[in-house]
Amino acid sequence: MVAMVITVILSVILSGNIAKDAKVVVIDLDNSAYTRELTSRIDASEFMKVTAVLNTPQDPKDLFYQDRAVTVVYFPRGLEKDRYTGMATNIGVFYDNTSSASTSNIKEALNEIVGLDNAAANGDVGSTNDSIYGNVSLATRNLFNPQDSKDNGETLGFLLFFGAMFFTFATIGMIPRLRLTHQLDKVLLEGTPWDLLIRLVPYGFCLLVSWVVGLAILRVWGDLTFSGSLLTFIFVQLFMIPTIGALSLFFGWTAANPGIASSRMILFIPGGFILGGMTAPTTFFADWVVKFSHVFPLTWEFHFQRDIIARGAGFMDITQTFGAFLIYMGIVGILFCLRFNASRRELLAKQSDAERQQKQMAKLAKELAE
């Protein structure tokens, strides 16, 4: 079964190795026929999709929050005029370099568009307008991780992945352990789901401390770029860690023993690491794969990591993603409560059967005595 999953399902999910319809935002201050034509060419590229065109100045960094764009193209005022007067001019391009692979195809496509435009203006490819001059060039800037440091990419991803993995190993066997020690029945009969979730607090505290210490080491000893607020990151983890813990208890609930429960970690932790944008850019995946990846908690974790740590977003800048995550968290909580109540009903049914059998045995013993 593992071989079938790896060779069939993952080969379909990971089939893409180029950016497809990556989100591009255009800031068009010239708002001319020429810039609209360039925007159409960008949108026509198989690698890019123009999701918004703005005609007012705006900080490009704000447009990258919540993965709303991979590239921002900036057309300055007077671009069309400079093209006709022969003045050299630049088109500004800002790349989200949190994953350098996600923009490699876009860089090639934009260079090709500008190169062909200059060649056509200079008459190299059949231009008939001698009044147009091809002096347009790209002025590019890589944001958030300009040095393409691994500390801002794979190393940080492995820190969050391994932390979540060992947290799951420690907690996924909790329900089987309580069942084997005959403590689970008491919780089911007398307690609430909170009595189980509260047991996650010391484990969650250790996970949070390990992540903060790991970030500190990467920041001081390495070259991690921590652009946002540590308090914002910690605040988000106060919701993220309980969600991972609740999923851990949910998946390990029916296991016969803690050892069997540990093997179920693979069902919900690695998927977020593979599809969440750390091993390959999300622009490489089909839309349905990106949507499906949000069933895994680490996908949300990497969303917050890119925004808060890499891009320096404040809490108000990630409210849309955080609100969607709260819905996800609510669904996880509902599933956990349903599992708890179902187990309680099963236990009550078993007790009722046992009491009925005891009454029948007592009645039979009485009849035999008589």
Tab-separated table of C-alpha atoms in Angstrom:
chain	number	residue	atom	x	y	z
A	1	MET	CA	0.000	0.000	0.000
A	2	VAL	CA	2.832	2.401	0.825
A	3	ALA	CA	4.483	1.625	-2.512
A	4	MET	CA	1.211	2.282	-4.350
A	5	VAL	CA	0.674	5.599	-2.556
A	6	ILE	CA	4.205	6.800	-3.241
A	7	THR	CA	4.348	5.773	-6.898
A	8	VAL	CA	0.818	6.581	-8.015
A	9	ILE	CA	-0.678	9.312	-5.854
A	10	LEU	CA	2.490	11.348	-5.292
A	11	SER	CA	3.472	11.072	-8.957
A	12	VAL	CA	0.181	12.762	-9.822
A	13	ILE	CA	0.373	15.388	-7.086
A	14	LEU	CA	4.024	16.253	-7.716
A	15	SER	CA	3.885	16.070	-11.508
A	16	GLY	CA	4.529	19.801	-12.012
A	17	ASN	CA	8.067	21.180	-12.170
A	18	ILE	CA	7.349	24.626	-13.610
A	19	ALA	CA	5.325	27.589	-12.439
A	20	LYS	CA	1.846	27.581	-13.939
A	21	ASP	CA	-0.311	30.703	-13.834
A	22	ALA	CA	1.698	32.185	-10.965
A	23	LYS	CA	-0.045	35.209	-9.484
A	24	VAL	CA	1.275	38.535	-10.796
A	25	VAL	CA	0.070	41.975	-9.701
A	26	VAL	CA	0.667	44.942	-12.020
A	27	ILE	CA	1.065	48.493	-10.699
A	28	ASP	CA	0.412	50.563	-13.820
A	29	LEU	CA	1.083	54.245	-13.159
A	30	ASP	CA	1.315	55.057	-16.870
A	31	ASN	CA	-2.074	53.537	-17.732
A	32	SER	CA	-1.347	53.777	-21.451
A	33	ALA	CA	-2.105	51.612	-24.443
A	34	TYR	CA	1.481	50.330	-24.321
A	35	THR	CA	1.327	49.236	-20.678
A	36	ARG	CA	-2.060	47.609	-21.215
A	37	GLU	CA	-0.551	45.680	-24.118
A	38	LEU	CA	2.346	44.534	-21.923
A	39	THR	CA	-0.121	43.484	-19.222
A	40	SER	CA	-1.988	41.376	-21.790
A	41	ARG	CA	1.263	39.722	-22.864
A	42	ILE	CA	2.107	38.883	-19.268
A	43	ASP	CA	-1.334	37.418	-18.677
A	44	ALA	CA	-1.084	35.390	-21.885
A	45	SER	CA	2.085	33.655	-20.670
A	46	GLU	CA	1.607	30.073	-19.490
A	47	PHE	CA	3.753	30.874	-16.456
A	48	MET	CA	1.863	33.953	-15.208
A	49	LYS	CA	-1.636	35.126	-14.469
A	50	VAL	CA	-2.380	38.784	-13.786
A	51	THR	CA	-4.669	38.816	-10.742
A	52	ALA	CA	-4.891	42.581	-10.244
A	53	VAL	CA	-3.975	45.836	-11.987
A	54	LEU	CA	-3.512	48.877	-9.732
A	55	ASN	CA	-3.227	52.441	-11.014
A	56	THR	CA	-2.041	54.039	-7.770
A	57	PRO	CA	1.333	53.766	-6.022
A	58	GLN	CA	1.552	51.008	-3.414
A	59	ASP	CA	4.292	49.290	-1.454
A	60	PRO	CA	4.946	46.047	-3.356
A	61	LYS	CA	5.698	44.193	-0.113
A	62	ASP	CA	2.075	44.526	0.993
A	63	LEU	CA	0.906	42.701	-2.126
A	64	PHE	CA	2.812	39.524	-1.249
A	65	TYR	CA	1.082	38.921	2.101
A	66	GLN	CA	-1.052	35.769	2.314
A	67	ASP	CA	0.512	34.511	-0.961
A	68	ARG	CA	-1.591	36.915	-3.008
A	69	ALA	CA	1.248	37.388	-5.516
A	70	VAL	CA	4.549	35.874	-6.533
A	71	THR	CA	5.710	38.853	-8.612
A	72	VAL	CA	4.801	42.535	-8.763
A	73	VAL	CA	5.435	44.396	-12.036
A	74	TYR	CA	5.755	48.199	-11.749
A	75	PHE	CA	5.133	50.352	-14.849
A	76	PRO	CA	6.352	53.912	-14.163
A	77	ARG	CA	4.707	57.086	-15.428
A	78	GLY	CA	5.824	58.159	-18.893
A	79	LEU	CA	6.781	54.653	-20.026
A	80	GLU	CA	4.992	54.931	-23.369
A	81	LYS	CA	6.320	58.482	-23.946
A	82	ASP	CA	9.916	57.370	-23.301
A	83	ARG	CA	9.463	54.528	-25.775
A	84	TYR	CA	8.606	57.009	-28.546
A	85	THR	CA	11.259	59.588	-27.618
A	86	GLY	CA	14.063	57.064	-27.374
A	87	MET	CA	14.687	57.619	-23.647
A	88	ALA	CA	16.019	54.594	-21.795
A	89	THR	CA	13.501	53.484	-19.191
A	90	ASN	CA	13.065	50.676	-16.681
A	91	ILE	CA	10.165	48.438	-15.733
A	92	GLY	CA	10.384	47.558	-12.062
A	93	VAL	CA	9.916	43.917	-11.091
A	94	PHE	CA	9.741	42.671	-7.500
A	95	TYR	CA	10.074	38.933	-6.887
A	96	ASP	CA	8.979	37.001	-3.806
A	97	ASN	CA	12.212	35.141	-3.134
A	98	THR	CA	10.969	33.095	-0.171
A	99	SER	CA	11.334	30.294	-2.717
A	100	SER	CA	13.680	31.123	-5.559
A	101	ALA	CA	12.422	28.206	-7.635
A	102	SER	CA	8.938	29.716	-7.776
A	103	THR	CA	10.150	32.724	-9.798
A	104	SER	CA	12.736	31.149	-12.111
A	105	ASN	CA	10.255	30.585	-14.947
A	106	ILE	CA	8.701	34.007	-14.420
A	107	LYS	CA	12.082	35.715	-14.733
A	108	GLU	CA	12.743	33.975	-18.029
A	109	ALA	CA	9.268	34.819	-19.348
A	110	LEU	CA	9.492	38.530	-18.441
A	111	ASN	CA	12.975	38.837	-19.960
A	112	GLU	CA	11.658	37.222	-23.140
A	113	ILE	CA	8.657	39.584	-23.327
A	114	VAL	CA	10.839	42.689	-22.930
A	115	GLY	CA	13.490	41.339	-25.283
A	116	LEU	CA	10.992	40.639	-28.047
A	117	ASP	CA	9.369	44.037	-27.511
A	118	ASN	CA	12.719	45.815	-27.880
A	119	ALA	CA	13.579	43.752	-30.956
A	120	ALA	CA	10.249	44.597	-32.581
A	121	ALA	CA	10.654	48.307	-31.775
A	122	ASN	CA	14.145	48.362	-33.303
A	123	GLY	CA	12.956	46.668	-36.480
A	124	ASP	CA	14.751	43.377	-35.821
A	125	VAL	CA	11.595	41.306	-36.096
A	126	GLY	CA	9.554	43.108	-38.705
A	127	SER	CA	8.646	46.394	-37.066
A	128	THR	CA	7.248	48.995	-39.486
A	129	ASN	CA	7.198	51.938	-37.054
A	130	ASP	CA	10.502	53.778	-37.216
A	131	SER	CA	9.442	56.214	-34.491
A	132	ILE	CA	9.568	53.537	-31.766
A	133	TYR	CA	12.801	52.807	-29.930
A	134	GLY	CA	13.540	49.632	-27.948
A	135	ASN	CA	15.256	50.983	-24.862
A	136	VAL	CA	13.134	49.270	-22.204
A	137	SER	CA	14.843	47.119	-19.586
A	138	LEU	CA	13.911	45.344	-16.374
A	139	ALA	CA	15.038	46.626	-12.985
A	140	THR	CA	14.594	43.614	-10.722
A	141	ARG	CA	14.689	43.176	-6.966
A	142	ASN	CA	14.459	39.957	-4.964
A	143	LEU	CA	12.537	40.507	-1.737
A	144	PHE	CA	12.546	38.697	1.627
A	145	ASN	CA	15.459	36.338	0.918
A	146	PRO	CA	17.760	38.086	-1.571
A	147	GLN	CA	20.769	35.901	-0.717
A	148	ASP	CA	18.709	32.734	-1.272
A	149	SER	CA	19.816	31.526	2.165
A	150	LYS	CA	18.914	27.953	3.111
A	151	ASP	CA	18.284	29.121	6.678
A	152	ASN	CA	15.250	30.996	5.344
A	153	GLY	CA	14.091	27.979	3.358
A	154	GLU	CA	14.797	24.309	3.842
A	155	THR	CA	16.433	24.617	7.274
A	156	LEU	CA	13.527	26.587	8.713
A	157	GLY	CA	11.092	24.166	7.107
A	158	PHE	CA	12.803	21.167	8.683
A	159	LEU	CA	12.805	22.910	12.082
A	160	LEU	CA	9.011	23.304	11.993
A	161	PHE	CA	8.473	19.870	10.438
A	162	PHE	CA	10.591	17.865	12.874
A	163	GLY	CA	9.211	19.805	15.844
A	164	ALA	CA	5.635	18.955	14.826
A	165	MET	CA	6.620	15.367	14.079
A	166	PHE	CA	8.145	14.678	17.506
A	167	PHE	CA	5.277	16.508	19.212
A	168	THR	CA	2.935	14.105	17.425
A	169	PHE	CA	5.012	11.081	18.399
A	170	ALA	CA	4.699	12.171	22.047
A	171	THR	CA	0.945	12.760	21.975
A	172	ILE	CA	-0.588	10.414	19.410
A	173	GLY	CA	-0.350	7.463	21.800
A	174	MET	CA	-2.032	9.302	24.697
A	175	ILE	CA	-5.501	7.782	24.229
A	176	PRO	CA	-4.177	4.199	23.879
A	177	ARG	CA	-2.055	4.741	27.011
A	178	LEU	CA	-5.091	5.940	28.957
A	179	ARG	CA	-7.077	2.966	27.655
A	180	LEU	CA	-4.403	0.465	28.702
A	181	THR	CA	-4.187	1.987	32.203
A	182	HIS	CA	-8.021	2.010	32.513
A	183	GLN	CA	-8.140	5.803	32.926
A	184	LEU	CA	-9.941	6.557	29.668
A	185	ASP	CA	-13.282	5.152	30.862
A	186	LYS	CA	-13.352	7.552	33.793
A	187	VAL	CA	-12.641	10.527	31.530
A	188	LEU	CA	-15.348	9.458	29.073
A	189	LEU	CA	-17.968	8.970	31.790
A	190	GLU	CA	-17.185	11.900	34.064
A	191	GLY	CA	-15.218	14.376	31.943
A	192	THR	CA	-15.361	16.424	28.760
A	193	PRO	CA	-13.111	16.700	25.679
A	194	TRP	CA	-11.271	19.500	27.501
A	195	ASP	CA	-10.000	16.969	30.068
A	196	LEU	CA	-8.073	15.293	27.258
A	197	LEU	CA	-6.953	18.453	25.492
A	198	ILE	CA	-5.592	19.949	28.722
A	199	ARG	CA	-3.121	17.048	28.855
A	200	LEU	CA	-1.507	18.488	25.710
A	201	VAL	CA	-0.389	21.692	27.472
A	202	PRO	CA	3.070	20.531	28.683
A	203	TYR	CA	3.821	18.907	25.329
A	204	GLY	CA	2.699	22.025	23.475
A	205	PHE	CA	4.815	24.243	25.719
A	206	CYS	CA	7.888	22.136	24.933
A	207	LEU	CA	7.148	22.385	21.196
A	208	LEU	CA	6.756	26.172	21.351
A	209	VAL	CA	10.008	26.556	23.313
A	210	SER	CA	11.864	24.303	20.869
A	211	TRP	CA	10.653	26.343	17.897
A	212	VAL	CA	11.622	29.653	19.507
A	213	VAL	CA	15.053	28.327	20.497
A	214	GLY	CA	15.563	26.970	16.974
A	215	LEU	CA	14.634	30.344	15.462
A	216	ALA	CA	17.015	32.109	17.845
A	217	ILE	CA	19.876	29.832	16.800
A	218	LEU	CA	19.160	30.376	13.114
A	219	ARG	CA	18.964	34.136	13.692
A	220	VAL	CA	22.096	34.531	15.822
A	221	TRP	CA	24.329	31.774	14.521
A	222	GLY	CA	22.913	31.558	10.987
A	223	ASP	CA	21.510	34.181	8.636
A	224	LEU	CA	17.778	33.782	9.168
A	225	THR	CA	15.803	36.892	8.214
A	226	PHE	CA	13.135	37.370	10.891
A	227	SER	CA	11.295	40.407	9.572
A	228	GLY	CA	8.111	40.224	11.659
A	229	SER	CA	7.172	40.192	15.325
A	230	LEU	CA	8.059	37.235	17.528
A	231	LEU	CA	4.965	37.938	19.647
A	232	THR	CA	2.741	37.636	16.561
A	233	PHE	CA	4.383	34.332	15.685
A	234	ILE	CA	3.899	33.015	19.248
A	235	PHE	CA	0.274	34.188	19.311
A	236	VAL	CA	-0.488	32.211	16.153
A	237	GLN	CA	1.162	29.115	17.627
A	238	LEU	CA	-1.235	29.262	20.592
A	239	PHE	CA	-3.890	28.218	18.081
A	240	MET	CA	-1.745	26.094	15.783
A	241	ILE	CA	-0.249	23.755	18.404
A	242	PRO	CA	-3.596	22.750	20.012
A	243	THR	CA	-4.940	22.025	16.528
A	244	ILE	CA	-2.037	19.681	15.759
A	245	GLY	CA	-2.507	18.107	19.199
A	246	ALA	CA	-6.239	17.536	18.683
A	247	LEU	CA	-5.535	15.882	15.321
A	248	SER	CA	-2.874	13.756	16.988
A	249	LEU	CA	-5.356	12.465	19.586
A	250	PHE	CA	-8.015	11.962	16.901
A	251	PHE	CA	-5.819	9.817	14.640
A	252	GLY	CA	-4.425	7.777	17.515
A	253	TRP	CA	-7.792	7.198	19.216
A	254	THR	CA	-8.624	3.737	17.898
A	255	ALA	CA	-5.080	2.321	18.035
A	256	ALA	CA	-4.661	-0.769	20.187
A	257	ASN	CA	-1.417	0.505	21.718
A	258	PRO	CA	0.897	3.553	21.525
A	259	GLY	CA	3.229	1.820	19.070
A	260	ILE	CA	0.502	1.348	16.490
A	261	ALA	CA	-0.673	4.920	17.076
A	262	SER	CA	2.777	6.340	16.292
A	263	SER	CA	2.705	4.875	12.795
A	264	ARG	CA	-0.362	7.013	12.009
A	265	MET	CA	1.683	10.213	12.212
A	266	ILE	CA	2.335	9.840	8.489
A	267	LEU	CA	-1.351	10.450	7.760
A	268	PHE	CA	-1.413	14.168	8.592
A	269	ILE	CA	2.058	15.613	9.312
A	270	PRO	CA	4.318	14.960	6.264
A	271	GLY	CA	1.614	16.009	3.779
A	272	GLY	CA	1.831	19.630	4.891
A	273	PHE	CA	5.626	19.589	4.607
A	274	ILE	CA	5.496	18.145	1.079
A	275	LEU	CA	2.683	20.349	-0.262
A	276	GLY	CA	2.975	23.437	1.957
A	277	GLY	CA	5.625	25.187	-0.119
A	278	MET	CA	8.834	24.100	1.625
A	279	THR	CA	9.934	21.190	-0.567
A	280	ALA	CA	8.587	22.721	-3.798
A	281	PRO	CA	6.905	26.051	-4.578
A	282	THR	CA	3.116	26.006	-4.487
A	283	THR	CA	3.179	27.547	-7.990
A	284	PHE	CA	4.382	24.150	-9.259
A	285	PHE	CA	1.178	22.448	-8.111
A	286	ALA	CA	-2.236	22.323	-9.752
A	287	ASP	CA	-4.969	24.411	-8.145
A	288	TRP	CA	-6.736	21.350	-6.744
A	289	VAL	CA	-3.499	20.203	-5.104
A	290	VAL	CA	-3.026	23.603	-3.436
A	291	LYS	CA	-6.600	23.522	-2.126
A	292	PHE	CA	-6.296	19.903	-0.990
A	293	SER	CA	-3.045	20.660	0.870
A	294	HIS	CA	-4.977	22.705	3.429
A	295	VAL	CA	-6.300	19.552	5.081
A	296	PHE	CA	-2.816	19.229	6.592
A	297	PRO	CA	-1.996	21.501	9.569
A	298	LEU	CA	1.589	22.235	8.510
A	299	THR	CA	0.336	23.848	5.306
A	300	TRP	CA	-1.201	26.575	7.478
A	301	GLU	CA	1.972	26.756	9.571
A	302	PHE	CA	4.072	27.474	6.496
A	303	HIS	CA	1.578	30.137	5.374
A	304	PHE	CA	2.133	31.949	8.670
A	305	GLN	CA	5.887	31.359	8.558
A	306	ARG	CA	6.226	32.988	5.146
A	307	ASP	CA	4.087	35.983	6.098
A	308	ILE	CA	5.313	36.689	9.630
A	309	ILE	CA	8.933	35.550	9.561
A	310	ALA	CA	9.946	36.130	5.935
A	311	ARG	CA	7.726	39.005	4.785
A	312	GLY	CA	7.356	40.849	8.090
A	313	ALA	CA	3.553	40.910	8.084
A	314	GLY	CA	1.694	42.141	11.149
A	315	PHE	CA	-1.354	40.411	12.543
A	316	MET	CA	-3.749	42.677	10.639
A	317	ASP	CA	-1.977	41.716	7.410
A	318	ILE	CA	-2.795	38.014	7.864
A	319	THR	CA	-6.340	38.262	9.208
A	320	GLN	CA	-7.843	36.594	6.139
A	321	THR	CA	-5.541	33.570	6.403
A	322	PHE	CA	-5.930	33.467	10.176
A	323	GLY	CA	-9.723	33.599	9.880
A	324	ALA	CA	-9.688	30.687	7.423
A	325	PHE	CA	-7.446	28.786	9.814
A	326	LEU	CA	-9.913	29.369	12.674
A	327	ILE	CA	-12.582	27.677	10.526
A	328	TYR	CA	-10.176	24.769	9.999
A	329	MET	CA	-9.501	24.698	13.738
A	330	GLY	CA	-13.246	24.639	14.432
A	331	ILE	CA	-13.730	21.670	12.086
A	332	VAL	CA	-10.939	19.792	13.862
A	333	GLY	CA	-12.567	20.581	17.222
A	334	ILE	CA	-15.949	19.315	16.015
A	335	LEU	CA	-14.428	16.070	14.740
A	336	PHE	CA	-12.627	15.576	18.049
A	337	CYS	CA	-15.814	16.142	20.066
A	338	LEU	CA	-17.757	13.749	17.829
A	339	ARG	CA	-15.088	11.111	18.395
A	340	PHE	CA	-15.243	11.693	22.155
A	341	ASN	CA	-19.055	11.444	22.274
A	342	ALA	CA	-19.089	8.347	20.069
A	343	SER	CA	-16.642	6.613	22.420
A	344	ARG	CA	-18.758	7.643	25.399
A	345	ARG	CA	-21.875	6.132	23.816
A	346	GLU	CA	-19.980	2.924	23.043
A	347	LEU	CA	-18.818	2.708	26.652
A	348	LEU	CA	-22.309	3.340	28.023
A	349	ALA	CA	-23.716	0.699	25.676
A	350	LYS	CA	-21.110	-1.810	26.882
A	351	GLN	CA	-21.923	-1.017	30.503
A	352	SER	CA	-25.636	-1.455	29.817
A	353	ASP	CA	-24.975	-4.819	28.194
A	354	ALA	CA	-22.788	-5.852	31.107
A	355	GLU	CA	-25.431	-4.817	33.661
A	356	ARG	CA	-28.122	-6.660	31.704
A	357	GLN	CA	-25.985	-9.794	31.587
A	358	GLN	CA	-25.329	-9.528	35.333
A	359	LYS	CA	-29.051	-9.233	36.011
A	360	GLN	CA	-29.760	-12.228	33.795
A	361	MET	CA	-27.061	-14.258	35.536
A	362	ALA	CA	-28.398	-13.253	38.958
A	363	LYS	CA	-31.935	-14.183	37.896
A	364	LEU	CA	-30.755	-17.551	36.543
A	365	ALA	CA	-28.796	-18.265	39.723
A	366	LYS	CA	-31.868	-17.455	41.800
A	367	GLU	CA	-34.053	-19.776	39.699
A	368	LEU	CA	-31.529	-22.597	40.045
A	369	ALA	CA	-31.376	-22.071	43.797
A	370	GLU	CA	-35.145	-22.327	44.052
